[in-house]
Amino acid sequence: MSKGTVVLAYSGGLDTSCILVWLKEQGYDVIAYLANIGQDEDFDEARLKAEKLGAKKVFIEDLRGEFVEEFIWPSVQANAIYEDRYLLGTSVARPCIARRQVQIAQREGAQYVSHGATGKGNDQVRFELTCYALYPEVKIISPWRIPEFFNRFRGRKDLMEYANEHDIPVPVTPKAPWSMDANLMHISYESGILENPKTHAPVDLYLMTKNPEDSPNTPDVLEIEFLKAGGIPTCVKVDSLKVIYGSIVNLICMISLFYLNSGKHGVGRIDIVENRFIGMKSRGIYETPGGTILYQAHLDIETFTMDKEVRRIKQGLGITFSELIYNGFWFSPECAFVRDCIARSQENVEGKVQLSVFKGQVYMLGRESPKSLYNEELVSMDVQGDYDPCDASGFIKINAVRLREHHRLQGLSGSKK
Amino acid sequence: MSKGTVVLAYSGGLDTSCILVWLKEQGYDVIAYLANIGQDEDFDEARLKAEKLGAKKVFIEDLRGEFVEEFIWPSVQANAIYEDRYLLGTSVARPCIARRQVQIAQREGAQYVSHGATGKGNDQVRFELTCYALYPEVKIISPWRIPEFFNRFRGRKDLMEYANEHDIPVPVTPKAPWSMDANLMHISYESGILENPKTHAPVDLYLMTKNPEDSPNTPDVLEIEFLKAGGIPTCVKVDSLKVIYGSIVNLICMISLFYLNSGKHGVGRIDIVENRFIGMKSRGIYETPGGTILYQAHLDIETFTMDKEVRRIKQGLGITFSELIYNGFWFSPECAFVRDCIARSQENVEGKVQLSVFKGQVYMLGRESPKSLYNEELVSMDVQGDYDPCDASGFIKINAVRLREHHRLQGLSGSKK
Amino acid sequence: MSKGTVVLAYSGGLDTSCILVWLKEQGYDVIAYLANIGQDEDFDEARLKAEKLGAKKVFIEDLRGEFVEEFIWPSVQANAIYEDRYLLGTSVARPCIARRQVQIAQREGAQYVSHGATGKGNDQVRFELTCYALYPEVKIISPWRIPEFFNRFRGRKDLMEYANEHDIPVPVTPKAPWSMDANLMHISYESGILENPKTHAPVDLYLMTKNPEDSPNTPDVLEIEFLKAGGIPTCVKVDSLKVIYGSIVNLICMISLFYLNSGKHGVGRIDIVENRFIGMKSRGIYETPGGTILYQAHLDIETFTMDKEVRRIKQGLGITFSELIYNGFWFSPECAFVRDCIARSQENVEGKVQLSVFKGQVYMLGRESPKSLYNEELVSMDVQGDYDPCDASGFIKINAVRLREHHRLQGLSGSKK
Amino acid sequence: MSKGTVVLAYSGGLDTSCILVWLKEQGYDVIAYLANIGQDEDFDEARLKAEKLGAKKVFIEDLRGEFVEEFIWPSVQANAIYEDRYLLGTSVARPCIARRQVQIAQREGAQYVSHGATGKGNDQVRFELTCYALYPEVKIISPWRIPEFFNRFRGRKDLMEYANEHDIPVPVTPKAPWSMDANLMHISYESGILENPKTHAPVDLYLMTKNPEDSPNTPDVLEIEFLKAGGIPTCVKVDSLKVIYGSIVNLICMISLFYLNSGKHGVGRIDIVENRFIGMKSRGIYETPGGTILYQAHLDIETFTMDKEVRRIKQGLGITFSELIYNGFWFSPECAFVRDCIARSQENVEGKVQLSVFKGQVYMLGRESPKSLYNEELVSMDVQGDYDPCDASGFIKINAVRLREHHRLQGLSGSKK
């Protein structure tokens, strides 16, 4: 008698392979689910492995298109960045993966979902809040939070032993002394030797970007075009090569953007300490080559085309949005609300940005837009334009009314600050 | 009969030299005042020139110490940045310069102050709000906003003619086709050919930083130490060289920091369109080598040592502070209030940051602090520490209560979002 | 030869009558424009008076419908309130009036608009920003800021003399020692004897509301219904009387709401000091009977139906919106943006609120909604519902992780806070 | 063998009496702790009862002074209000009570604390976050979240039975069909028949305030004085009676304020639906007579004396502070930070406010202060003062620069908004 069916977010690695077998051992039918969000993976081999381990069904789902269109683009529109530095590459992937997971669970009549995220991290929260939000009745099995599991598997050695006992293939190459997570947008590295915040990251850690010391000695000049309908990058030209963004070629565009240009120049490496939702500080190293370029390019075209005060309000919403994404609330009413507000702000965000990438850095070179609020004549030091400089005197004096009153009060109270 | 005495913010250049003579022509006694805030200038020559042009008195004031301590440091503590990109190098200098100007005016019994800022820019606002705030009765003569002046001097040619007529020495080298402003922290470039936002900046524009293409092919590794009493960088070590920050050597430290290390590596160049306080968009190019490194270093040590939620609140205050500085409200009750709040937030911001600078980019390498809230055992994936992973289940489920209710409501209303 | 045509916002009173004649004296053709926004006024008499004074044309425009639908409702949706107390009754009327004024100017080919607002107030800003935003080329004649005008008319006596000289009918009743402004939503009182912030308002000042001491000794119970499509009050039932809101009867509804019920009970009187946009503090007394009830009712139904976190974000937007309205930026890109965001937040704000009004106070009695997120079973102390109390332990302990770390750090540093 | 010592927050009621006995049954030594925060209670009787039930020790602690000075005053300074309506009377009491509880636990060497708060409410969070923050190693026993307890006591009947079995005195009067919580500042009512948000509250529910229908037919006029050192109310004069606030008489002042004046006039009743921290909506009825008056009075004196822009920033901090208090984070680094910032903002908040209370409503009548930024001459419509109305033209035109540019762009794009 089966206890029921579990849809397991399966990665093909040692942890989730052991979890798959352990879940079966506990009496569940297991459906293995593996999302393709652009990571470097042999999906066929993973399918075979899951089947061999006893998965009732295996779903390998190509989510790259929806990942880019529904999750990465809104983040680019928001200039989403967590704690001033982290571009949220992992955070935006989790709701995308978990949404399909519960869709499969609902379609297959499974009452349970399971994942291999640890009990101290952010990902457990991101996965599970998505599941509860979209499938409120779901039951979640989180082995790394179940004492029978985590007390049995206290280290990698225990997992290896269990694998050997249960005919689970074990990795032949030794594990790097840190953990990593990769997708179209970025790779993150954490744990292991990186847990000491003072320790410098090894030179050979980075897989997605070239070491700037070894990257080309001449810059590449890019042009990124944001087309009508709001702040969405639609086209990347590299020198003579021009790639048009559209419904079909978006991934080509992404790949061209993410791999060819930016990783080549070592753009987007950061080494930070961040504050997890669950209240711990952790150290993370990230490389987000294309995302870093898109962030800079969007920031530039947005400031060029958006009204100053709309920008201020939208900046605040973007910070809120970033925190919501980081904390796992992508599928929440407030995140939907903020997303809609931000989309509204992008109405006129349209135009071309020229930039160069070189040795890990992005340099804006120029920008143009049919929707710009930039008025060259108005701002010119050489032309008066439709502007009377005398007005500025009144503007300044009225702004000073309050400051002069404050000074008067200080004089009265005898203390000057 | 003199109309009264004017303290003129004098730069030694063509504009303010003409203004000096023109003010005399209008019947004022003129005191020339030139602040040394670290720009590259022959101050003795400027003094002689002002005297020759008929200044009643000339004050050359070395403000570098107070500029660093009272204006740059609070900005570093705030992670002050305007519209996500501009480090406010000019904005923080203006109140420093104008404060001394009104102090001189009060001491010398002058009722007037004057400056050469244009009628379309931010600097007029920053100068004058400072003057009104600290010397509310002052009268300000702003020639570029007075029709008799700006109608007479419609271009550089008119100024040159006037100079020739009045024995004002004219520059021998041709003027660059843009204007610039320099101080310890940065150089800004704007106007002229830069007014077209699409035009790329000429390669030879930058004076403070090396072109990253020509900068050294090996990184420099720095260590910056922030000492007790809150988020103030106190020491920079470059390889074997260690410079201690203290009351006397702060400028040495600044110079070592700003010139030796960072400009050499081409750090801190940006090319942006920004929103001026008076409602125009303008294009500015800035190079802020040391400021960029300090920004990154302080951000790192702050996130390492400051509580997550304090950081969130402080981040919002920092944005407010940046806008206030940009708009010229340094000497306002709200800016004093925010500055005090931010200073309060820095109580535990203390420690060392290791970083490398290379080809225009700053890379954080590691950090350590006696006041860190980072708990290596707590966060470790290999050690349970004083943490029960089961707690996370409850945490997530309670956070999901609201999301599940929202889903229920959507089900009722028949529309799923 | 006419200097051109001016559309003057004409009130029928002494000030704008003198301005009308003065403008003609200056050589302008004058079109008198008077908006009906619900104030108590003899519009026919005002028309005759303007014609007699030499207005080329007179437009009396009934704006009550658009005032309610386009200006009051969005403010109700936003819970708009300035500095925690003022319900913005004057602020929302100004853009409504000025919009029609520039529409008339454009239709009639007038290059000028004029108004009688003083040079120290908020209304000049609200009028003129609206004019510039909607008709950027317009020229504005603001007599109370023109030295020839304000130096000539230094007090009421000068206006009276001028009126007598130019056959302008003067008021027969003596002017109250304060100024007032009335519309559908409220009446404001300021200036004159009210300028001393310590002086109590005279008992006979209030025109719209009964003195609570004289109001009925039994409460009225109201039911206000907010219908689908977001937070708009659509129906008010008073005891047996039920008024349905719809496209035609909205004014009836408004009148019933504003006059019959609330003024009768003395609701909505406030006496405050507020901060004007131009940097002064001023004292204002307002009575907003219906607006106060609507504010309370909408707040109640909104909290009942809106997700907690959406509410938090929307609350911030509402504060921004209120400041924008107060400062005169109704027709600005940022105000349009915020208005759209707030409208989006109202999707599920729908239901009925029961309340009683009595002696100046509004008491919420109960509420119901088909869209409520209130779950009686979930929250019940007597039923467990779909809620496991054990989850709260984990929730609390994870929330405490950060606090315990902070305590640890304090222990280390030897200072407990 | 005892399992250890528990300090139980004991109320003297049925629930915590049963918990006391149950804890002993489980093998713990129990110290009963009862805080006097101004509720109406026979403390001697409670002590006897606890002793009789087997408490090892009983502590009755008079916390009224510190409750007022350390918890209520900072809330008054912040204008603390949750979701625009709730004055946080229960929320500020919890950290005050729990702080003393852990102090006792530490002093008595107890490893455990316990309380009778339910598993669905806010109070469990407020109690426990305080405990963890101040005594990180503490273990918390929360019976209403322990299955053995809550499954055994499924309703009041089970508790009564248990009481009868264990000689626990049971209440002789029938329990009201709702629960309530009282302290110096307010009484709250929730649960039971109030759980239906549509049900009107019974007329006889309120214990602290008179029904406005029965309250005096003439207003009382009060004067509240806020003395130097920031926004703290120090004196209340009622007609001829003047009570001076000081270190000793503060409670007298409080009592006079809270009971004599305001409850008498029925001030401070609200009936709301609110969002609990744990994600549920709940219905609460509160009466906060003195707190409501203090809120209004402080708001008035603050706006009168505080700079406009400081006020804006402080308003945002006050909202944050209110959420922190509501959610139980009084003893958190961010709450300490915000409290210090708010205290800094109160430097000049000093002066007298005159107000009247009548039939449930508070009316501001006038205010005066030696520190006011109100400048009667500056704002006067009859005196020009040190203000040039012409400046306003420039102020408005510069503010319009951006709006006119936006209009230009809309013209280009062909869509007007």
PDB file of N, CA and C in Angstrom, chain A residues 367-411:
ATOM      1  N   ARG A 367      23.173  56.828 -25.363  1.00  0.00           N
ATOM      2  CA  ARG A 367      21.792  56.303 -25.413  1.00  0.00           C
ATOM      3  C   ARG A 367      20.938  57.215 -26.273  1.00  0.00           C
ATOM      4  N   GLU A 368      19.880  56.650 -26.854  1.00  0.00           N
ATOM      5  CA  GLU A 368      18.936  57.436 -27.646  1.00  0.00           C
ATOM      6  C   GLU A 368      17.564  56.786 -27.539  1.00  0.00           C
ATOM      7  N   SER A 369      16.526  57.617 -27.677  1.00  0.00           N
ATOM      8  CA  SER A 369      15.176  57.082 -27.522  1.00  0.00           C
ATOM      9  C   SER A 369      14.164  58.019 -28.156  1.00  0.00           C
ATOM     10  N   PRO A 370      13.141  57.452 -28.817  1.00  0.00           N
ATOM     11  CA  PRO A 370      12.064  58.306 -29.303  1.00  0.00           C
ATOM     12  C   PRO A 370      11.186  58.818 -28.166  1.00  0.00           C
ATOM     13  N   LYS A 371      11.320  58.245 -26.988  1.00  0.00           N
ATOM     14  CA  LYS A 371      10.462  58.601 -25.858  1.00  0.00           C
ATOM     15  C   LYS A 371      11.209  59.341 -24.758  1.00  0.00           C
ATOM     16  N   SER A 372      12.364  59.853 -25.097  1.00  0.00           N
ATOM     17  CA  SER A 372      13.149  60.455 -24.029  1.00  0.00           C
ATOM     18  C   SER A 372      12.537  61.760 -23.546  1.00  0.00           C
ATOM     19  N   LEU A 373      12.669  62.009 -22.264  1.00  0.00           N
ATOM     20  CA  LEU A 373      12.312  63.309 -21.689  1.00  0.00           C
ATOM     21  C   LEU A 373      13.526  64.220 -21.651  1.00  0.00           C
ATOM     22  N   TYR A 374      14.647  63.744 -22.185  1.00  0.00           N
ATOM     23  CA  TYR A 374      15.856  64.558 -22.273  1.00  0.00           C
ATOM     24  C   TYR A 374      15.644  65.596 -23.358  1.00  0.00           C
ATOM     25  N   ASN A 375      15.846  66.866 -23.007  1.00  0.00           N
ATOM     26  CA  ASN A 375      15.637  67.955 -23.974  1.00  0.00           C
ATOM     27  C   ASN A 375      16.951  68.712 -24.120  1.00  0.00           C
ATOM     28  N   GLU A 376      17.630  68.415 -25.196  1.00  0.00           N
ATOM     29  CA  GLU A 376      18.989  68.938 -25.353  1.00  0.00           C
ATOM     30  C   GLU A 376      19.013  70.470 -25.357  1.00  0.00           C
ATOM     31  N   GLU A 377      17.994  71.056 -25.941  1.00  0.00           N
ATOM     32  CA  GLU A 377      17.959  72.510 -25.991  1.00  0.00           C
ATOM     33  C   GLU A 377      17.691  73.091 -24.598  1.00  0.00           C
ATOM     34  N   LEU A 378      16.772  72.460 -23.907  1.00  0.00           N
ATOM     35  CA  LEU A 378      16.407  72.964 -22.582  1.00  0.00           C
ATOM     36  C   LEU A 378      17.602  72.953 -21.639  1.00  0.00           C
ATOM     37  N   VAL A 379      18.385  71.889 -21.706  1.00  0.00           N
ATOM     38  CA  VAL A 379      19.465  71.723 -20.741  1.00  0.00           C
ATOM     39  C   VAL A 379      20.742  72.426 -21.177  1.00  0.00           C
ATOM     40  N   SER A 380      20.801  72.849 -22.433  1.00  0.00           N
ATOM     41  CA  SER A 380      22.051  73.373 -22.976  1.00  0.00           C
ATOM     42  C   SER A 380      22.536  74.614 -22.237  1.00  0.00           C
ATOM     43  N   MET A 381      23.834  74.658 -22.007  1.00  0.00           N
ATOM     44  CA  MET A 381      24.436  75.829 -21.395  1.00  0.00           C
ATOM     45  C   MET A 381      24.600  76.954 -22.431  1.00  0.00           C
ATOM     46  N   ASP A 382      24.497  76.608 -23.696  1.00  0.00           N
ATOM     47  CA  ASP A 382      24.746  77.595 -24.743  1.00  0.00           C
ATOM     48  C   ASP A 382      23.466  78.184 -25.334  1.00  0.00           C
ATOM     49  N   VAL A 383      22.351  77.572 -25.080  1.00  0.00           N
ATOM     50  CA  VAL A 383      21.076  78.021 -25.634  1.00  0.00           C
ATOM     51  C   VAL A 383      20.131  78.271 -24.471  1.00  0.00           C
ATOM     52  N   GLN A 384      19.380  79.363 -24.526  1.00  0.00           N
ATOM     53  CA  GLN A 384      18.466  79.615 -23.405  1.00  0.00           C
ATOM     54  C   GLN A 384      17.257  78.692 -23.473  1.00  0.00           C
ATOM     55  N   GLY A 385      16.779  78.446 -24.682  1.00  0.00           N
ATOM     56  CA  GLY A 385      15.616  77.581 -24.856  1.00  0.00           C
ATOM     57  C   GLY A 385      14.402  78.198 -24.176  1.00  0.00           C
ATOM     58  N   ASP A 386      13.440  77.366 -23.929  1.00  0.00           N
ATOM     59  CA  ASP A 386      12.201  77.834 -23.309  1.00  0.00           C
ATOM     60  C   ASP A 386      12.376  77.839 -21.791  1.00  0.00           C
ATOM     61  N   TYR A 387      13.282  78.629 -21.313  1.00  0.00           N
ATOM     62  CA  TYR A 387      13.627  78.603 -19.890  1.00  0.00           C
ATOM     63  C   TYR A 387      14.123  79.978 -19.484  1.00  0.00           C
ATOM     64  N   ASP A 388      13.553  80.507 -18.443  1.00  0.00           N
ATOM     65  CA  ASP A 388      13.973  81.814 -17.955  1.00  0.00           C
ATOM     66  C   ASP A 388      14.780  81.621 -16.672  1.00  0.00           C
ATOM     67  N   PRO A 389      16.093  81.876 -16.725  1.00  0.00           N
ATOM     68  CA  PRO A 389      16.923  81.630 -15.542  1.00  0.00           C
ATOM     69  C   PRO A 389      16.459  82.397 -14.317  1.00  0.00           C
ATOM     70  N   CYS A 390      15.768  83.519 -14.521  1.00  0.00           N
ATOM     71  CA  CYS A 390      15.297  84.293 -13.366  1.00  0.00           C
ATOM     72  C   CYS A 390      14.347  83.469 -12.488  1.00  0.00           C
ATOM     73  N   ASP A 391      13.627  82.540 -13.115  1.00  0.00           N
ATOM     74  CA  ASP A 391      12.711  81.716 -12.325  1.00  0.00           C
ATOM     75  C   ASP A 391      13.427  80.965 -11.218  1.00  0.00           C
ATOM     76  N   ALA A 392      14.685  80.606 -11.492  1.00  0.00           N
ATOM     77  CA  ALA A 392      15.421  79.828 -10.492  1.00  0.00           C
ATOM     78  C   ALA A 392      15.593  80.610  -9.193  1.00  0.00           C
ATOM     79  N   SER A 393      15.685  81.927  -9.275  1.00  0.00           N
ATOM     80  CA  SER A 393      15.824  82.719  -8.045  1.00  0.00           C
ATOM     81  C   SER A 393      14.628  82.513  -7.132  1.00  0.00           C
ATOM     82  N   GLY A 394      13.441  82.602  -7.714  1.00  0.00           N
ATOM     83  CA  GLY A 394      12.236  82.401  -6.922  1.00  0.00           C
ATOM     84  C   GLY A 394      12.157  80.992  -6.377  1.00  0.00           C
ATOM     85  N   PHE A 395      12.526  80.051  -7.227  1.00  0.00           N
ATOM     86  CA  PHE A 395      12.509  78.641  -6.816  1.00  0.00           C
ATOM     87  C   PHE A 395      13.389  78.443  -5.581  1.00  0.00           C
ATOM     88  N   ILE A 396      14.575  78.983  -5.644  1.00  0.00           N
ATOM     89  CA  ILE A 396      15.516  78.805  -4.536  1.00  0.00           C
ATOM     90  C   ILE A 396      15.027  79.543  -3.295  1.00  0.00           C
ATOM     91  N   LYS A 397      14.521  80.746  -3.483  1.00  0.00           N
ATOM     92  CA  LYS A 397      14.103  81.515  -2.304  1.00  0.00           C
ATOM     93  C   LYS A 397      12.910  80.873  -1.597  1.00  0.00           C
ATOM     94  N   ILE A 398      11.999  80.338  -2.372  1.00  0.00           N
ATOM     95  CA  ILE A 398      10.862  79.664  -1.725  1.00  0.00           C
ATOM     96  C   ILE A 398      11.338  78.393  -1.023  1.00  0.00           C
ATOM     97  N   ASN A 399      12.254  77.667  -1.650  1.00  0.00           N
ATOM     98  CA  ASN A 399      12.801  76.494  -0.967  1.00  0.00           C
ATOM     99  C   ASN A 399      13.548  76.881   0.307  1.00  0.00           C
ATOM    100  N   ALA A 400      14.022  78.131   0.352  1.00  0.00           N
ATOM    101  CA  ALA A 400      14.775  78.567   1.535  1.00  0.00           C
ATOM    102  C   ALA A 400      13.876  79.087   2.652  1.00  0.00           C
ATOM    103  N   VAL A 401      12.608  79.315   2.374  1.00  0.00           N
ATOM    104  CA  VAL A 401      11.710  79.872   3.399  1.00  0.00           C
ATOM    105  C   VAL A 401      11.806  79.069   4.692  1.00  0.00           C
ATOM    106  N   ARG A 402      11.659  77.787   4.531  1.00  0.00           N
ATOM    107  CA  ARG A 402      11.668  76.856   5.648  1.00  0.00           C
ATOM    108  C   ARG A 402      13.023  76.828   6.362  1.00  0.00           C
ATOM    109  N   LEU A 403      14.096  76.884   5.571  1.00  0.00           N
ATOM    110  CA  LEU A 403      15.434  76.824   6.170  1.00  0.00           C
ATOM    111  C   LEU A 403      15.725  78.082   6.975  1.00  0.00           C
ATOM    112  N   ARG A 404      15.250  79.211   6.486  1.00  0.00           N
ATOM    113  CA  ARG A 404      15.473  80.452   7.215  1.00  0.00           C
ATOM    114  C   ARG A 404      14.655  80.467   8.512  1.00  0.00           C
ATOM    115  N   GLU A 405      13.453  79.945   8.457  1.00  0.00           N
ATOM    116  CA  GLU A 405      12.650  79.859   9.691  1.00  0.00           C
ATOM    117  C   GLU A 405      13.333  78.974  10.717  1.00  0.00           C
ATOM    118  N   HIS A 406      13.901  77.887  10.249  1.00  0.00           N
ATOM    119  CA  HIS A 406      14.594  76.978  11.155  1.00  0.00           C
ATOM    120  C   HIS A 406      15.778  77.687  11.809  1.00  0.00           C
ATOM    121  N   HIS A 407      16.486  78.463  11.013  1.00  0.00           N
ATOM    122  CA  HIS A 407      17.627  79.218  11.538  1.00  0.00           C
ATOM    123  C   HIS A 407      17.169  80.211  12.610  1.00  0.00           C
ATOM    124  N   ARG A 408      16.045  80.864  12.320  1.00  0.00           N
ATOM    125  CA  ARG A 408      15.478  81.809  13.280  1.00  0.00           C
ATOM    126  C   ARG A 408      15.192  81.121  14.617  1.00  0.00           C
ATOM    127  N   LEU A 409      14.587  79.943  14.539  1.00  0.00           N
ATOM    128  CA  LEU A 409      14.248  79.201  15.750  1.00  0.00           C
ATOM    129  C   LEU A 409      15.509  78.845  16.531  1.00  0.00           C
ATOM    130  N   GLN A 410      16.544  78.413  15.793  1.00  0.00           N
ATOM    131  CA  GLN A 410      17.790  78.053  16.473  1.00  0.00           C
ATOM    132  C   GLN A 410      18.387  79.256  17.173  1.00  0.00           C
ATOM    133  N   GLY A 411      18.295  80.409  16.511  1.00  0.00           N
ATOM    134  CA  GLY A 411      18.792  81.623  17.135  1.00  0.00           C
ATOM    135  C   GLY A 411      18.066  81.866  18.448  1.00  0.00           C
TER     136      GLY A 411
END
